[in-house]
XYZ file of C-alpha atoms in Angstrom:
571
model
C -1.391 -11.244 19.069
C -4.451 -9.267 20.115
C -2.569 -6.019 20.819
C -2.518 -3.500 17.984
C -0.043 -0.700 18.675
C -1.353 2.818 18.583
C -0.431 4.809 15.521
C 2.458 6.614 17.167
C 3.487 3.851 19.563
C 7.086 2.602 19.368
C 7.270 -1.201 19.477
C 9.308 -2.774 22.254
C 12.813 -3.898 21.398
C 11.857 -7.539 21.067
C 9.118 -6.592 18.614
C 11.392 -4.627 16.270
C 11.749 -6.492 12.982
C 15.144 -7.662 11.860
C 16.894 -5.418 9.398
C 15.326 -6.113 6.040
C 17.372 -5.584 2.938
C 15.855 -4.233 -0.240
C 16.801 -7.621 -1.696
C 15.506 -9.901 1.071
C 12.250 -11.610 1.890
C 10.869 -10.477 5.275
C 10.400 -13.083 7.969
C 7.003 -13.756 9.531
C 7.764 -11.697 12.637
C 8.577 -8.720 10.399
C 5.275 -9.149 8.572
C 3.417 -9.363 11.888
C 4.836 -6.003 12.956
C 4.196 -4.392 9.573
C 0.612 -5.677 9.683
C 0.027 -3.716 12.894
C 1.613 -0.421 11.871
C -0.007 2.700 10.513
C 0.617 2.772 6.743
C 3.421 5.197 5.841
C 1.162 6.954 3.302
C -1.004 8.156 6.223
C 1.531 10.365 7.936
C -0.277 11.128 11.222
C -2.919 9.458 13.405
C -5.314 12.304 12.606
C -4.944 11.782 8.861
C -5.459 8.040 9.261
C -8.592 8.639 11.323
C -9.966 11.060 8.741
C -9.139 8.700 5.882
C -10.771 5.674 7.501
C -13.764 7.733 8.619
C -14.335 8.999 5.069
C -14.143 5.518 3.523
C -16.387 3.772 6.060
C -18.877 6.648 6.049
C -19.183 6.223 2.283
C -20.450 2.675 2.861
C -22.866 4.039 5.450
C -24.308 6.508 2.939
C -24.612 3.853 0.236
C -26.893 1.868 2.547
C -28.624 5.001 3.847
C -29.883 5.905 0.370
C -31.557 2.499 0.085
C -32.965 1.542 3.489
C -34.572 4.777 4.593
C -36.401 5.226 1.308
C -38.738 2.328 2.132
C -39.725 4.170 5.321
C -40.459 7.512 3.623
C -42.098 5.869 0.593
C -45.657 5.951 2.032
C -45.328 9.696 2.648
C -43.858 10.200 -0.828
C -46.635 8.273 -2.562
C -49.226 10.380 -0.778
C -47.418 13.650 -1.499
C -46.725 12.934 -5.179
C -49.906 10.885 -5.806
C -47.956 7.824 -6.958
C -50.240 4.837 -7.743
C -49.567 1.466 -6.124
C -48.292 0.025 -9.408
C -45.668 2.787 -9.623
C -44.128 2.372 -6.174
C -41.694 -0.414 -7.042
C -39.253 1.391 -9.305
C -38.389 4.425 -7.173
C -37.448 1.958 -4.416
C -35.490 -0.566 -6.506
C -33.896 1.478 -9.288
C -30.997 2.633 -7.079
C -29.965 -0.949 -6.353
C -30.212 -1.783 -10.038
C -28.080 1.085 -11.343
C -25.502 0.627 -8.595
C -25.095 -3.090 -9.191
C -24.946 -2.810 -12.977
C -22.447 0.069 -13.171
C -19.926 -1.010 -10.532
C -17.615 -2.803 -12.967
C -17.373 0.080 -15.482
C -16.724 2.472 -12.600
C -13.961 0.186 -11.348
C -12.272 0.598 -14.717
C -12.380 4.374 -14.221
C -10.610 3.789 -10.878
C -7.816 1.999 -12.741
C -7.512 4.855 -15.226
C -7.937 7.935 -13.056
C -7.058 6.639 -9.578
C -9.168 5.771 -6.551
C -9.196 9.251 -5.023
C -10.521 10.989 -8.145
C -13.343 8.484 -8.646
C -14.168 8.432 -4.920
C -14.605 12.211 -4.850
C -16.462 12.306 -8.172
C -18.924 9.665 -6.943
C -19.738 11.613 -3.794
C -20.110 14.871 -5.695
C -22.542 13.155 -8.074
C -24.507 11.632 -5.182
C -24.627 15.034 -3.462
C -26.175 16.732 -6.513
C -28.825 14.085 -7.111
C -29.698 13.740 -3.418
C -30.561 17.438 -3.393
C -32.522 16.958 -6.622
C -34.533 14.091 -5.080
C -35.803 16.476 -2.427
C -37.164 18.815 -5.094
C -38.934 16.086 -7.120
C -42.505 16.935 -8.114
C -43.662 13.657 -9.670
C -42.818 9.955 -9.767
C -40.904 10.121 -13.056
C -38.507 12.813 -11.862
C -38.024 11.007 -8.552
C -37.232 7.718 -10.315
C -34.648 9.393 -12.564
C -33.011 11.102 -9.586
C -32.914 7.838 -7.652
C -31.277 6.109 -10.617
C -28.637 8.849 -10.737
C -27.996 8.351 -7.017
C -27.108 4.744 -7.798
C -24.461 5.883 -10.274
C -22.746 7.860 -7.512
C -22.641 4.809 -5.234
C -21.347 2.684 -8.113
C -18.398 5.063 -8.432
C -17.244 5.436 -4.838
C -17.834 1.888 -3.545
C -15.121 0.125 -5.614
C -12.867 3.147 -5.164
C -13.188 2.882 -1.379
C -12.327 -0.811 -1.269
C -9.434 -0.262 -3.683
C -8.009 2.506 -1.491
C -8.250 0.388 1.664
C -6.801 -2.676 -0.042
C -3.920 -0.714 -1.543
C -2.927 1.251 1.552
C -3.253 -1.424 4.272
C -1.022 -4.486 4.322
C -2.467 -7.886 5.300
C -2.603 -8.154 9.077
C -4.624 -7.286 12.199
C -4.798 -3.568 11.390
C -6.306 -4.271 7.978
C -8.710 -6.769 9.564
C -9.922 -4.133 12.011
C -10.404 -1.484 9.308
C -12.299 -3.853 7.025
C -14.364 -4.983 10.008
C -15.430 -1.397 10.644
C -16.109 -0.955 6.924
C -18.382 -4.001 6.869
C -20.171 -2.939 10.051
C -21.072 0.365 8.444
C -23.325 -1.470 5.994
C -25.630 -2.451 8.872
C -25.135 0.889 10.599
C -26.026 2.747 7.412
C -29.107 0.617 6.967
C -30.195 1.379 10.516
C -29.439 5.102 10.286
C -31.420 5.267 7.054
C -34.443 3.726 8.754
C -34.075 6.022 11.763
C -33.759 9.227 9.724
C -36.519 8.106 7.363
C -38.866 7.465 10.274
C -37.987 10.757 11.972
C -38.441 12.850 8.835
C -41.723 11.107 7.980
C -43.252 11.686 11.401
C -41.615 14.918 12.546
C -40.492 16.868 9.455
C -41.063 16.374 5.730
C -39.947 13.441 3.584
C -37.747 15.780 1.520
C -35.454 16.274 4.527
C -34.496 12.602 4.310
C -32.613 13.400 1.087
C -31.270 16.772 2.197
C -29.862 15.399 5.465
C -28.152 12.672 3.448
C -26.744 15.315 1.099
C -25.155 17.143 4.046
C -23.405 13.966 5.205
C -22.238 13.168 1.664
C -20.698 16.650 1.430
C -18.829 15.956 4.680
C -17.483 12.666 3.307
C -16.287 14.373 0.128
C -14.493 17.084 2.115
C -12.806 14.538 4.401
C -11.755 12.427 1.439
C -10.280 15.426 -0.344
C -8.200 16.336 2.713
C -7.026 12.897 3.886
C -6.809 10.473 0.938
C -3.181 10.412 -0.274
C -2.849 12.194 -3.594
C -0.018 10.122 -5.074
C -0.697 6.414 -4.682
C 0.476 5.400 -8.139
C -2.925 3.818 -8.821
C -3.785 5.761 -11.983
C -2.838 4.607 -15.463
C -3.851 6.764 -18.446
C -3.153 3.833 -20.767
C -6.024 1.807 -19.269
C -8.892 1.580 -21.749
C -12.592 1.079 -21.204
C -13.950 -2.283 -22.332
C -16.803 -0.940 -24.449
C -17.825 -4.397 -25.669
C -18.120 -5.569 -22.089
C -19.959 -2.410 -21.067
C -22.498 -2.824 -23.884
C -23.230 -6.456 -23.009
C -22.898 -6.774 -19.221
C -24.909 -3.684 -18.250
C -27.934 -4.286 -20.559
C -27.916 -7.973 -19.638
C -28.037 -7.328 -15.896
C -30.635 -4.568 -16.266
C -32.993 -6.587 -18.470
C -32.791 -9.818 -16.459
C -33.235 -8.029 -13.132
C -36.105 -5.975 -14.557
C -37.891 -9.089 -15.798
C -37.463 -10.946 -12.506
C -38.468 -7.914 -10.424
C -41.483 -6.941 -12.519
C -42.594 -10.476 -13.388
C -44.545 -10.939 -10.178
C -46.516 -7.699 -10.578
C -47.087 -7.431 -14.331
C -50.579 -8.251 -15.665
C -50.498 -11.970 -16.371
C -47.117 -12.367 -14.694
C -44.585 -14.264 -16.780
C -47.214 -14.908 -19.423
C -47.012 -11.241 -20.304
C -44.995 -10.959 -23.561
C -42.865 -8.010 -22.480
C -41.657 -9.845 -19.363
C -40.707 -12.971 -21.282
C -39.058 -11.039 -24.130
C -37.138 -8.830 -21.706
C -35.808 -11.850 -19.843
C -34.719 -13.634 -23.045
C -33.023 -10.487 -24.343
C -31.174 -10.023 -21.060
C -30.089 -13.663 -21.048
C -28.724 -13.331 -24.598
C -26.835 -10.178 -23.626
C -25.242 -12.014 -20.689
C -24.274 -14.941 -22.936
C -22.672 -12.447 -25.301
C -20.899 -10.877 -22.320
C -19.343 -14.231 -21.385
C -18.044 -14.647 -24.936
C -16.794 -11.059 -25.125
C -15.009 -11.213 -21.768
C -13.385 -14.538 -22.537
C -12.415 -14.262 -26.188
C -12.900 -10.753 -27.613
C -11.945 -7.989 -25.157
C -8.258 -7.202 -24.810
C -8.904 -5.529 -21.436
C -12.080 -7.198 -20.092
C -14.104 -5.658 -17.273
C -13.956 -9.065 -15.573
C -10.454 -10.412 -16.252
C -9.825 -14.107 -15.777
C -7.260 -13.282 -13.084
C -10.119 -12.293 -10.758
C -11.286 -15.917 -10.619
C -7.821 -17.482 -10.519
C -7.363 -17.717 -6.709
C -8.457 -21.048 -5.293
C -12.119 -21.303 -4.236
C -12.939 -17.923 -5.813
C -15.776 -19.178 -8.046
C -17.512 -21.070 -5.241
C -17.040 -18.130 -2.902
C -18.617 -15.739 -5.417
C -21.609 -18.061 -5.875
C -22.071 -18.352 -2.112
C -21.865 -14.572 -1.718
C -24.470 -13.997 -4.434
C -26.893 -16.317 -2.630
C -26.055 -14.955 0.832
C -26.585 -11.340 -0.141
C -29.894 -12.382 -1.648
C -30.856 -13.813 1.740
C -29.907 -10.550 3.416
C -31.964 -8.561 0.916
C -35.009 -10.751 1.528
C -34.480 -10.500 5.286
C -34.280 -6.693 5.304
C -37.195 -6.152 2.931
C -39.670 -8.575 4.465
C -38.610 -7.891 8.068
C -39.339 -4.182 7.593
C -42.777 -4.828 6.157
C -43.574 -7.644 8.602
C -42.842 -5.435 11.606
C -44.855 -2.495 10.266
C -47.706 -4.268 8.458
C -48.191 -7.580 10.278
C -47.271 -6.434 13.796
C -48.513 -2.835 13.262
C -45.451 -1.120 14.727
C -44.895 2.621 14.152
C -41.942 3.720 11.961
C -39.927 5.089 14.892
C -40.429 1.928 16.955
C -39.523 -0.109 13.866
C -36.230 1.771 13.741
C -35.675 0.948 17.412
C -36.326 -2.741 16.730
C -33.561 -2.695 14.104
C -31.023 -1.364 16.636
C -29.293 -4.774 17.109
C -28.200 -4.616 13.462
C -26.178 -1.471 14.129
C -24.907 -2.403 17.602
C -24.045 -5.955 16.587
C -22.287 -4.727 13.471
C -20.086 -2.362 15.441
C -19.283 -5.069 18.015
C -18.235 -7.491 15.285
C -16.141 -4.762 13.676
C -14.200 -4.117 16.872
C -13.876 -7.814 17.671
C -12.873 -8.694 14.113
C -9.442 -7.132 14.498
C -8.726 -9.624 17.276
C -10.088 -12.910 15.888
C -9.989 -12.726 12.080
C -6.271 -13.612 12.116
C -6.851 -16.425 14.636
C -9.857 -18.376 13.310
C -9.769 -20.029 9.858
C -11.901 -18.404 7.174
C -13.977 -21.555 6.670
C -15.104 -21.564 10.309
C -16.060 -17.895 10.094
C -18.022 -18.424 6.872
C -19.902 -21.362 8.413
C -20.811 -19.185 11.418
C -21.990 -16.539 8.960
C -24.078 -19.094 7.062
C -25.755 -20.307 10.251
C -26.520 -16.680 11.108
C -28.228 -16.193 7.748
C -30.339 -19.323 8.252
C -31.490 -18.361 11.747
C -32.295 -14.761 10.761
C -34.949 -15.764 8.215
C -36.070 -18.906 10.058
C -36.974 -17.001 13.221
C -39.136 -14.539 11.286
C -40.801 -17.372 9.385
C -41.735 -19.041 12.694
C -43.174 -15.967 14.457
C -46.644 -17.029 15.688
C -49.706 -15.086 14.603
C -51.192 -12.617 17.094
C -54.824 -12.958 18.086
C -56.846 -9.873 17.147
C -59.094 -10.466 20.180
C -56.557 -11.027 22.969
C -53.433 -9.481 21.363
C -51.517 -12.565 22.414
C -48.655 -13.311 22.248
C -47.521 -9.873 23.346
C -45.254 -7.662 21.272
C -42.670 -7.778 24.057
C -42.550 -11.567 23.879
C -42.369 -11.584 20.075
C -39.530 -9.078 20.071
C -37.295 -10.793 22.612
C -38.085 -14.350 21.502
C -37.965 -13.871 17.730
C -37.137 -10.398 16.394
C -34.145 -9.574 18.609
C -32.278 -12.871 18.026
C -33.137 -12.670 14.314
C -31.575 -9.204 14.102
C -28.460 -10.434 15.917
C -28.172 -13.414 13.578
C -28.679 -11.159 10.571
C -25.739 -8.942 11.481
C -23.608 -12.025 12.239
C -24.407 -13.357 8.785
C -23.724 -10.287 6.690
C -20.870 -8.703 8.676
C -18.710 -11.800 9.041
C -19.198 -12.821 5.402
C -18.549 -9.298 4.120
C -15.405 -8.850 6.216
C -13.879 -12.269 5.529
C -14.471 -12.130 1.784
C -13.282 -8.537 1.416
C -10.054 -9.292 3.278
C -9.502 -12.523 1.344
C -10.178 -10.944 -2.048
C -8.139 -7.778 -1.526
C -5.242 -9.834 -0.156
C -5.387 -12.335 -3.016
C -5.536 -9.674 -5.750
C -2.702 -7.565 -7.102
C -2.830 -3.794 -6.677
C -4.076 -3.270 -10.232
C -7.101 -5.509 -9.592
C -8.162 -4.009 -6.247
C -10.865 -1.769 -7.746
C -12.229 -4.562 -9.940
C -12.337 -6.951 -6.981
C -14.162 -4.350 -4.891
C -16.618 -3.753 -7.720
C -17.277 -7.475 -8.072
C -18.013 -7.905 -4.357
C -20.403 -4.960 -4.329
C -22.019 -6.083 -7.601
C -22.814 -9.398 -5.969
C -24.310 -7.460 -3.053
C -26.558 -5.113 -5.019
C -27.466 -7.348 -7.954
C -27.916 -10.306 -5.606
C -30.295 -8.349 -3.390
C -32.293 -7.019 -6.368
C -32.427 -10.353 -8.229
C -33.388 -12.579 -5.305
C -35.862 -10.044 -3.989
C -37.529 -10.329 -7.378
C -37.547 -14.114 -6.979
C -39.121 -13.738 -3.540
C -41.819 -11.442 -4.935
C -42.390 -13.933 -7.752
C -42.877 -16.732 -5.211
C -45.402 -14.591 -3.335
C -47.275 -13.631 -6.510
C -47.388 -17.240 -7.715
C -48.855 -18.389 -4.406
C -51.468 -15.625 -4.450
C -52.484 -16.453 -8.026
C -52.786 -20.149 -7.227
C -54.675 -19.872 -3.919
C -56.545 -16.635 -4.505
C -56.170 -13.133 -3.073
C -58.559 -13.776 -0.181
C -56.731 -16.891 1.024
C -53.244 -15.427 1.353
C -53.084 -12.765 4.064
C -50.277 -10.255 4.614
C -48.464 -12.375 7.184
C -48.490 -15.440 4.918
C -47.043 -13.449 2.025
C -44.118 -12.273 4.094
C -43.502 -15.772 5.432
C -43.167 -17.011 1.838
C -40.362 -14.501 1.390
C -38.631 -15.763 4.539
C -38.944 -19.414 3.473
C -37.428 -18.477 0.107
C -34.517 -16.902 1.964
C -34.111 -20.035 4.079
C -33.663 -22.163 0.961
C -31.032 -19.795 -0.425
C -29.213 -19.692 2.922
C -29.045 -23.487 3.082
C -27.509 -23.724 -0.403
C -25.041 -20.936 0.417
C -23.979 -22.720 3.614
C -23.315 -25.935 1.687
C -21.080 -23.997 -0.717
C -19.126 -22.233 2.033
C -18.414 -25.558 3.734
C -16.322 -26.481 0.672
C -14.350 -23.197 0.705
C -11.157 -23.709 2.703
C -9.944 -20.180 3.443
C -7.024 -19.741 5.799
C -6.571 -17.227 8.580
C -6.401 -13.500 7.802
C -2.888 -13.304 9.225
C -0.075 -10.900 8.425
C 1.591 -11.885 5.159
C 3.081 -10.492 1.991
C 0.870 -8.738 -0.524
C -0.197 -10.439 -3.748
C 2.324 -8.383 -5.735
C 5.171 -9.408 -3.437
C 4.186 -13.078 -3.718
C 4.093 -12.807 -7.504
C 7.593 -11.364 -7.597
C 8.855 -14.189 -5.386
C 7.430 -16.778 -7.757
C 8.920 -15.049 -10.783
C 12.368 -14.498 -9.301
C 12.844 -17.824 -7.509
C 14.041 -19.750 -10.606
C 16.538 -17.009 -11.448
C 17.985 -16.797 -7.954
C 17.999 -20.522 -7.338
C 16.714 -20.065 -3.802
C 13.500 -19.534 -1.960
C 14.881 -16.279 -0.504
C 14.648 -13.963 -3.464
C 14.562 -10.328 -4.356
C 11.891 -7.751 -3.662
C 13.737 -5.209 -5.713
C 11.698 -5.806 -8.869
C 8.512 -4.545 -7.280
C 7.325 -1.194 -8.519
C 9.306 1.677 -7.081
C 6.320 2.936 -5.083
C 5.567 -0.492 -3.573
C 9.229 -1.048 -2.739
C 9.481 2.426 -1.211
C 6.355 1.801 0.872
C 7.758 -1.493 2.148
C 11.050 0.108 3.135
C 9.287 3.019 4.849
C 7.271 0.532 6.905
C 10.400 -1.284 7.980
C 12.209 1.923 8.870
C 9.298 3.270 10.925
C 9.395 0.086 13.006
C 12.893 0.920 14.244
C 12.895 2.603 17.694
C 15.878 4.760 16.701
C 14.820 5.472 13.130
C 17.766 3.640 11.521
C 17.493 2.996 7.795
C 16.992 -0.757 7.882
C 16.931 -1.033 4.118
C 20.647 -0.183 3.959
C 21.831 -3.181 5.938
C 24.354 -5.098 3.772
C 23.242 -8.520 2.633
């Protein structure tokens, strides 16, 4: 079960699937073999490598544009003379625009195809990354950062849709999605590393220009290796303008109010904060009505939430990603501000996130189809809890004796917290992505990918605002002089602990099965529809779309050691 054949490897005779007719349901052993094969749309191992590398590197760059900016922000504020009150938006606006525009961009994937939107998103990000490096004031920088978020909003759902459409359920898909999830942590780490290096050794502008070079590489690889004819474009698909005009303003206004509420003069007593929040809430209420009863092609169709446990899983993800956002934000500032670590050493302290993420990615291909999803989600939830709890419990250092030592604090608290953090986010991201893309039909792959990433970005932005609100409320109640820097960050970690506990309780009620080789959602749907007509559980696959049927037959034929056309076996 753990062996995944190499792309060109011929399976042994006993592993060759039985001859599958165009009109038959494949047996489990056939599905197991198909789940380990290279997809027929990726004709050579080199093309598959380039395709996977382009998709996973896109996730890396999405995180790179966010994490490293916090490291170069002090240099930027000094260079552009940005006041303290104006530092929040250049850092958070990318998350906001990405999270709010993912669903509309997913609709463009349905209309124009995943490859077109994937390449357009990277081209857009390339242009605005270069522009960020030439910014001369805070306003221009904020606009450029917002435009960067639009690029990420385009290629993230396209990437997940391409992976979900090309790879069948099975160990090979598990491995690819594991690598994809690991690149979130790797991208975060690389962003910190490059941000620290450019701040100390070069100029902050090179942080954006280096990112632009990598984005150009991703776009070139995608252009060369992503299959051109996947049958995933439909010119008849229409944009849900009612949904667009209610969901996006609602998310923007609510997130803005929560994020700015802790820093505005008077806090939530300030009229513009309260009014903004109420307006956003009303927009979201209107969005629920529009999506449920008005739109003929809603951005969030009801079919997305139809699979069992989907609603609870989405709620748990929203909370969990909020925990991860709080962990990353406050851990970065705690290490630099409370422990007084240099930017480059801070990047080194975050190394377990990248290494652990890659280890889990490689291991995921061997255990995701063995362990039940519920067990994996519980392990993830425990990882989230320990990551913030360990930081909250770090003892204060004496300014006189410098005890406990930094070495002790790192190995006793920071290192295990980083390991637990990557366990939390990587396992949850991989399990949910595999479950959602397997449960959804091909036409909903982009929307499902957009929903998962919306929960990630909006969850991080929203709950980070809640954490900042908790800090600001404590400072206002106790007084500025009685709440030091370390205490403020600990409040953020305790907030994350509460969210992690609620998320763990939710995941305990989600009974996901193993990520084993099985039929796709479209194949299962056809079985259910055709069973009454055929009068038997063994029913036709012939009514699948011609491209899906052709892909299935190609997979079966490639599994034959002598290249016989298995689809022509008489029934």
